[in-house]
PDB file of C-alpha atoms in Angstrom:
ATOM      1  CA  MET A   1     -43.810  11.933  34.773  1.00  0.00           C
ATOM      2  CA  LYS A   2     -44.165  14.455  31.936  1.00  0.00           C
ATOM      3  CA  ARG A   3     -44.501  17.255  34.465  1.00  0.00           C
ATOM      4  CA  ARG A   4     -41.224  16.217  36.154  1.00  0.00           C
ATOM      5  CA  LEU A   5     -39.406  16.378  32.823  1.00  0.00           C
ATOM      6  CA  LEU A   6     -40.736  19.871  32.237  1.00  0.00           C
ATOM      7  CA  LEU A   7     -39.480  20.917  35.656  1.00  0.00           C
ATOM      8  CA  MET A   8     -36.012  19.571  34.789  1.00  0.00           C
ATOM      9  CA  LEU A   9     -35.676  21.741  31.624  1.00  0.00           C
ATOM     10  CA  PRO A  10     -34.367  24.853  33.439  1.00  0.00           C
ATOM     11  CA  LEU A  11     -31.800  22.702  35.226  1.00  0.00           C
ATOM     12  CA  LEU A  12     -30.690  21.146  31.916  1.00  0.00           C
ATOM     13  CA  GLY A  13     -30.452  24.619  30.362  1.00  0.00           C
ATOM     14  CA  PHE A  14     -28.360  25.810  33.284  1.00  0.00           C
ATOM     15  CA  LEU A  15     -26.024  22.802  33.000  1.00  0.00           C
ATOM     16  CA  LEU A  16     -25.592  23.423  29.262  1.00  0.00           C
ATOM     17  CA  LEU A  17     -24.759  27.056  29.973  1.00  0.00           C
ATOM     18  CA  LEU A  18     -22.133  25.968  32.521  1.00  0.00           C
ATOM     19  CA  LEU A  19     -20.629  23.574  29.965  1.00  0.00           C
ATOM     20  CA  PHE A  20     -20.306  26.347  27.344  1.00  0.00           C
ATOM     21  CA  LEU A  21     -18.778  28.720  29.899  1.00  0.00           C
ATOM     22  CA  TYR A  22     -16.292  26.061  30.985  1.00  0.00           C
ATOM     23  CA  LEU A  23     -15.275  25.354  27.382  1.00  0.00           C
ATOM     24  CA  GLY A  24     -15.031  29.083  26.594  1.00  0.00           C
ATOM     25  CA  LEU A  25     -12.781  29.795  29.561  1.00  0.00           C
ATOM     26  CA  GLY A  26     -10.316  27.201  28.298  1.00  0.00           C
ATOM     27  CA  LEU A  27      -9.791  29.019  24.984  1.00  0.00           C
ATOM     28  CA  ASN A  28      -6.895  31.402  24.367  1.00  0.00           C
ATOM     29  CA  PRO A  29      -8.472  34.720  23.317  1.00  0.00           C
ATOM     30  CA  PHE A  30      -5.373  35.695  21.329  1.00  0.00           C
ATOM     31  CA  HIS A  31      -5.306  32.510  19.313  1.00  0.00           C
ATOM     32  CA  ARG A  32      -7.643  32.355  16.391  1.00  0.00           C
ATOM     33  CA  GLU A  33      -7.026  30.795  13.065  1.00  0.00           C
ATOM     34  CA  SER A  34      -7.516  33.069  10.145  1.00  0.00           C
ATOM     35  CA  ARG A  35      -9.475  31.699   7.213  1.00  0.00           C
ATOM     36  CA  LEU A  36      -6.903  33.432   5.026  1.00  0.00           C
ATOM     37  CA  VAL A  37      -4.249  31.045   6.407  1.00  0.00           C
ATOM     38  CA  GLU A  38      -6.446  27.947   6.508  1.00  0.00           C
ATOM     39  CA  GLU A  39      -7.404  28.396   2.880  1.00  0.00           C
ATOM     40  CA  ALA A  40      -3.913  29.591   1.814  1.00  0.00           C
ATOM     41  CA  ARG A  41      -5.389  32.685   0.219  1.00  0.00           C
ATOM     42  CA  ALA A  42      -3.467  35.296  -1.677  1.00  0.00           C
ATOM     43  CA  PHE A  43      -2.989  38.671  -0.058  1.00  0.00           C
ATOM     44  CA  PRO A  44      -6.128  40.682  -0.869  1.00  0.00           C
ATOM     45  CA  ALA A  45      -6.185  43.216  -3.669  1.00  0.00           C
ATOM     46  CA  PHE A  46      -5.873  46.819  -2.580  1.00  0.00           C
ATOM     47  CA  GLU A  47      -4.855  50.264  -3.734  1.00  0.00           C
ATOM     48  CA  LEU A  48      -3.713  52.683  -1.061  1.00  0.00           C
ATOM     49  CA  THR A  49      -1.324  55.577  -0.689  1.00  0.00           C
ATOM     50  CA  THR A  50       1.807  55.297   1.392  1.00  0.00           C
ATOM     51  CA  LEU A  51       2.098  56.958   4.756  1.00  0.00           C
ATOM     52  CA  GLU A  52       5.173  58.858   3.639  1.00  0.00           C
ATOM     53  CA  ASP A  53       3.787  60.179   0.333  1.00  0.00           C
ATOM     54  CA  PRO A  54       0.056  60.874  -0.148  1.00  0.00           C
ATOM     55  CA  GLU A  55       0.635  60.995  -3.916  1.00  0.00           C
ATOM     56  CA  ARG A  56       2.271  57.551  -4.168  1.00  0.00           C
ATOM     57  CA  ARG A  57      -0.317  54.823  -4.786  1.00  0.00           C
ATOM     58  CA  VAL A  58       0.608  51.167  -4.348  1.00  0.00           C
ATOM     59  CA  ASP A  59      -1.341  47.951  -4.848  1.00  0.00           C
ATOM     60  CA  GLU A  60      -1.090  44.233  -4.093  1.00  0.00           C
ATOM     61  CA  SER A  61       1.784  43.834  -6.571  1.00  0.00           C
ATOM     62  CA  LEU A  62       3.956  45.270  -3.770  1.00  0.00           C
ATOM     63  CA  ILE A  63       3.634  42.104  -1.649  1.00  0.00           C
ATOM     64  CA  PRO A  64       4.970  39.070  -3.628  1.00  0.00           C
ATOM     65  CA  GLY A  65       8.623  38.490  -4.412  1.00  0.00           C
ATOM     66  CA  GLN A  66      10.023  37.763  -0.957  1.00  0.00           C
ATOM     67  CA  VAL A  67       8.765  36.588   2.409  1.00  0.00           C
ATOM     68  CA  THR A  68       7.106  39.607   4.008  1.00  0.00           C
ATOM     69  CA  LEU A  69       5.668  40.274   7.437  1.00  0.00           C
ATOM     70  CA  VAL A  70       2.719  42.626   7.049  1.00  0.00           C
ATOM     71  CA  ASN A  71       1.981  44.362  10.343  1.00  0.00           C
ATOM     72  CA  VAL A  72      -1.196  46.303  11.107  1.00  0.00           C
ATOM     73  CA  TRP A  73      -0.449  49.117  13.551  1.00  0.00           C
ATOM     74  CA  GLY A  74      -1.647  52.490  14.776  1.00  0.00           C
ATOM     75  CA  GLU A  75      -0.262  55.367  16.785  1.00  0.00           C
ATOM     76  CA  TRP A  76      -3.196  55.008  19.174  1.00  0.00           C
ATOM     77  CA  CYS A  77      -2.310  51.379  19.940  1.00  0.00           C
ATOM     78  CA  PRO A  78      -0.237  50.846  23.146  1.00  0.00           C
ATOM     79  CA  GLU A  79       0.608  47.257  22.207  1.00  0.00           C
ATOM     80  CA  CYS A  80       2.089  48.507  18.920  1.00  0.00           C
ATOM     81  CA  LYS A  81       4.630  50.477  20.946  1.00  0.00           C
ATOM     82  CA  ARG A  82       5.523  47.356  22.956  1.00  0.00           C
ATOM     83  CA  GLU A  83       6.169  45.240  19.860  1.00  0.00           C
ATOM     84  CA  MET A  84       8.252  47.803  17.984  1.00  0.00           C
ATOM     85  CA  PRO A  85      11.617  46.491  19.368  1.00  0.00           C
ATOM     86  CA  GLN A  86      10.774  43.030  18.025  1.00  0.00           C
ATOM     87  CA  LEU A  87       9.849  44.469  14.613  1.00  0.00           C
ATOM     88  CA  LEU A  88      13.094  46.447  14.525  1.00  0.00           C
ATOM     89  CA  ASP A  89      14.939  43.201  15.372  1.00  0.00           C
ATOM     90  CA  LEU A  90      13.222  41.421  12.478  1.00  0.00           C
ATOM     91  CA  ALA A  91      14.191  44.218  10.093  1.00  0.00           C
ATOM     92  CA  ASP A  92      17.806  44.013  11.363  1.00  0.00           C
ATOM     93  CA  ARG A  93      17.737  40.282  10.563  1.00  0.00           C
ATOM     94  CA  GLY A  94      16.784  41.091   6.973  1.00  0.00           C
ATOM     95  CA  VAL A  95      13.086  40.238   7.165  1.00  0.00           C
ATOM     96  CA  ARG A  96      11.023  42.450   4.903  1.00  0.00           C
ATOM     97  CA  LEU A  97       8.282  44.315   6.769  1.00  0.00           C
ATOM     98  CA  VAL A  98       5.355  46.186   5.289  1.00  0.00           C
ATOM     99  CA  GLY A  99       3.213  48.237   7.646  1.00  0.00           C
ATOM    100  CA  ILE A 100      -0.455  49.013   7.397  1.00  0.00           C
ATOM    101  CA  ASN A 101      -1.138  52.156   9.358  1.00  0.00           C
ATOM    102  CA  TRP A 102      -4.739  51.628  10.416  1.00  0.00           C
ATOM    103  CA  LYS A 103      -7.290  54.307  11.341  1.00  0.00           C
ATOM    104  CA  ASP A 104      -4.726  56.965  12.076  1.00  0.00           C
ATOM    105  CA  THR A 105      -3.685  60.399  10.878  1.00  0.00           C
ATOM    106  CA  ARG A 106      -0.509  60.905   8.886  1.00  0.00           C
ATOM    107  CA  ASP A 107       0.960  63.348  11.405  1.00  0.00           C
ATOM    108  CA  LYS A 108       0.374  61.119  14.410  1.00  0.00           C
ATOM    109  CA  ALA A 109       1.654  58.032  12.581  1.00  0.00           C
ATOM    110  CA  ARG A 110       4.818  59.799  11.439  1.00  0.00           C
ATOM    111  CA  GLY A 111       5.397  61.024  14.995  1.00  0.00           C
ATOM    112  CA  PHE A 112       5.049  57.435  16.241  1.00  0.00           C
ATOM    113  CA  LEU A 113       7.686  56.205  13.766  1.00  0.00           C
ATOM    114  CA  ASP A 114      10.010  59.091  14.673  1.00  0.00           C
ATOM    115  CA  GLU A 115       9.740  58.164  18.348  1.00  0.00           C
ATOM    116  CA  PHE A 116       9.811  54.352  18.197  1.00  0.00           C
ATOM    117  CA  GLY A 117      11.702  53.659  14.951  1.00  0.00           C
ATOM    118  CA  ASP A 118      10.590  52.589  11.510  1.00  0.00           C
ATOM    119  CA  PRO A 119      11.278  48.941  10.595  1.00  0.00           C
ATOM    120  CA  PHE A 120       8.971  49.032   7.569  1.00  0.00           C
ATOM    121  CA  GLU A 121      10.088  49.049   3.945  1.00  0.00           C
ATOM    122  CA  VAL A 122       6.746  50.635   3.077  1.00  0.00           C
ATOM    123  CA  ASN A 123       3.857  51.852   5.197  1.00  0.00           C
ATOM    124  CA  LEU A 124       0.411  51.657   3.642  1.00  0.00           C
ATOM    125  CA  PHE A 125      -1.948  54.363   4.852  1.00  0.00           C
ATOM    126  CA  ASP A 126      -5.375  52.836   5.597  1.00  0.00           C
ATOM    127  CA  PRO A 127      -7.328  55.534   7.475  1.00  0.00           C
ATOM    128  CA  GLU A 128     -10.732  54.010   6.697  1.00  0.00           C
ATOM    129  CA  GLY A 129      -9.635  50.453   7.457  1.00  0.00           C
ATOM    130  CA  GLU A 130     -10.501  49.052   4.012  1.00  0.00           C
ATOM    131  CA  LEU A 131      -7.497  46.723   3.716  1.00  0.00           C
ATOM    132  CA  ALA A 132      -7.658  45.804   7.410  1.00  0.00           C
ATOM    133  CA  PHE A 133     -11.296  44.805   6.863  1.00  0.00           C
ATOM    134  CA  GLU A 134     -10.314  42.586   3.914  1.00  0.00           C
ATOM    135  CA  LEU A 135      -7.722  40.917   6.157  1.00  0.00           C
ATOM    136  CA  GLY A 136     -10.275  40.348   8.913  1.00  0.00           C
ATOM    137  CA  VAL A 137      -8.415  42.518  11.415  1.00  0.00           C
ATOM    138  CA  TYR A 138     -10.371  43.361  14.535  1.00  0.00           C
ATOM    139  CA  GLY A 139      -7.617  44.909  16.625  1.00  0.00           C
ATOM    140  CA  ALA A 140      -4.089  46.187  16.322  1.00  0.00           C
ATOM    141  CA  PRO A 141      -1.484  44.923  16.270  1.00  0.00           C
ATOM    142  CA  GLU A 142      -1.974  41.957  13.985  1.00  0.00           C
ATOM    143  CA  SER A 143       0.612  40.480  11.638  1.00  0.00           C
ATOM    144  CA  PHE A 144       0.447  38.320   8.537  1.00  0.00           C
ATOM    145  CA  LEU A 145       3.364  36.397   7.087  1.00  0.00           C
ATOM    146  CA  VAL A 146       3.154  36.260   3.307  1.00  0.00           C
ATOM    147  CA  ASP A 147       5.303  33.907   1.227  1.00  0.00           C
ATOM    148  CA  ARG A 148       7.162  34.753  -1.977  1.00  0.00           C
ATOM    149  CA  ASP A 149       4.089  33.955  -4.047  1.00  0.00           C
ATOM    150  CA  GLY A 150       1.894  36.345  -2.096  1.00  0.00           C
ATOM    151  CA  ILE A 151       0.072  33.624  -0.130  1.00  0.00           C
ATOM    152  CA  ILE A 152      -0.744  34.327   3.522  1.00  0.00           C
ATOM    153  CA  ARG A 153       0.930  31.548   5.561  1.00  0.00           C
ATOM    154  CA  TYR A 154       0.798  32.706   9.168  1.00  0.00           C
ATOM    155  CA  HIS A 155      -1.346  35.061  11.214  1.00  0.00           C
ATOM    156  CA  HIS A 156      -0.343  36.510  14.571  1.00  0.00           C
ATOM    157  CA  THR A 157      -2.991  38.250  16.645  1.00  0.00           C
ATOM    158  CA  GLY A 158      -1.841  40.799  19.178  1.00  0.00           C
ATOM    159  CA  TYR A 159       1.530  42.063  20.259  1.00  0.00           C
ATOM    160  CA  ILE A 160       4.625  40.124  19.152  1.00  0.00           C
ATOM    161  CA  SER A 161       6.553  39.430  22.349  1.00  0.00           C
ATOM    162  CA  PRO A 162      10.253  38.498  22.384  1.00  0.00           C
ATOM    163  CA  SER A 163       9.259  34.846  22.949  1.00  0.00           C
ATOM    164  CA  ASP A 164       6.736  35.028  20.078  1.00  0.00           C
ATOM    165  CA  LEU A 165       9.549  36.305  17.893  1.00  0.00           C
ATOM    166  CA  ARG A 166      11.837  33.364  18.798  1.00  0.00           C
ATOM    167  CA  GLU A 167       9.237  30.603  18.978  1.00  0.00           C
ATOM    168  CA  HIS A 168       6.782  31.495  16.225  1.00  0.00           C
ATOM    169  CA  ILE A 169       7.728  34.338  13.892  1.00  0.00           C
ATOM    170  CA  LEU A 170      11.351  33.455  13.083  1.00  0.00           C
ATOM    171  CA  PRO A 171      10.607  29.723  12.515  1.00  0.00           C
ATOM    172  CA  GLU A 172       7.725  30.677  10.203  1.00  0.00           C
ATOM    173  CA  VAL A 173       9.954  33.099   8.287  1.00  0.00           C
ATOM    174  CA  GLU A 174      12.587  30.352   7.869  1.00  0.00           C
ATOM    175  CA  LYS A 175       9.936  27.834   6.838  1.00  0.00           C
ATOM    176  CA  TRP A 176       8.732  29.999   3.950  1.00  0.00           C
ATOM    177  CA  GLN A 177      12.096  31.423   2.802  1.00  0.00           C
TER     178      GLN A 177
END
């Protein structure tokens, strides 16, 4: 009897593996809750230069005051190009946008904005990814909606599609206005 149970262990291990694979395949890889949102954390402290002016240093005091969509982007990111029309639409609607240019060079990033438009009030230059690391970013584009008090209220992973804009981003902006 004991020997039969030992022979069944590989089968049980295989069935457990199948169960985990089945559960994993049902998950949306673009949906993950950020601990920053779950815990209603304040936007992390930082001090970076702006993309436009290497002499201008800004810190976290830039963020509070009005609802702000903080978008992490890079010239090297094809999805960032795809979402730029939606970001320009948000800026046209009066939503404040702050960009975090992540792991890029100033020349390439400026060329990107010249080609695709610049919806951002300010672009933070984060070539080493320090602020992106604090935000838990693992790929661009990612966006964080921050309320007037500087609390992160919504996190969007990946490209903002036109339907994401209508169904998620704009309702969240209205909710926190």
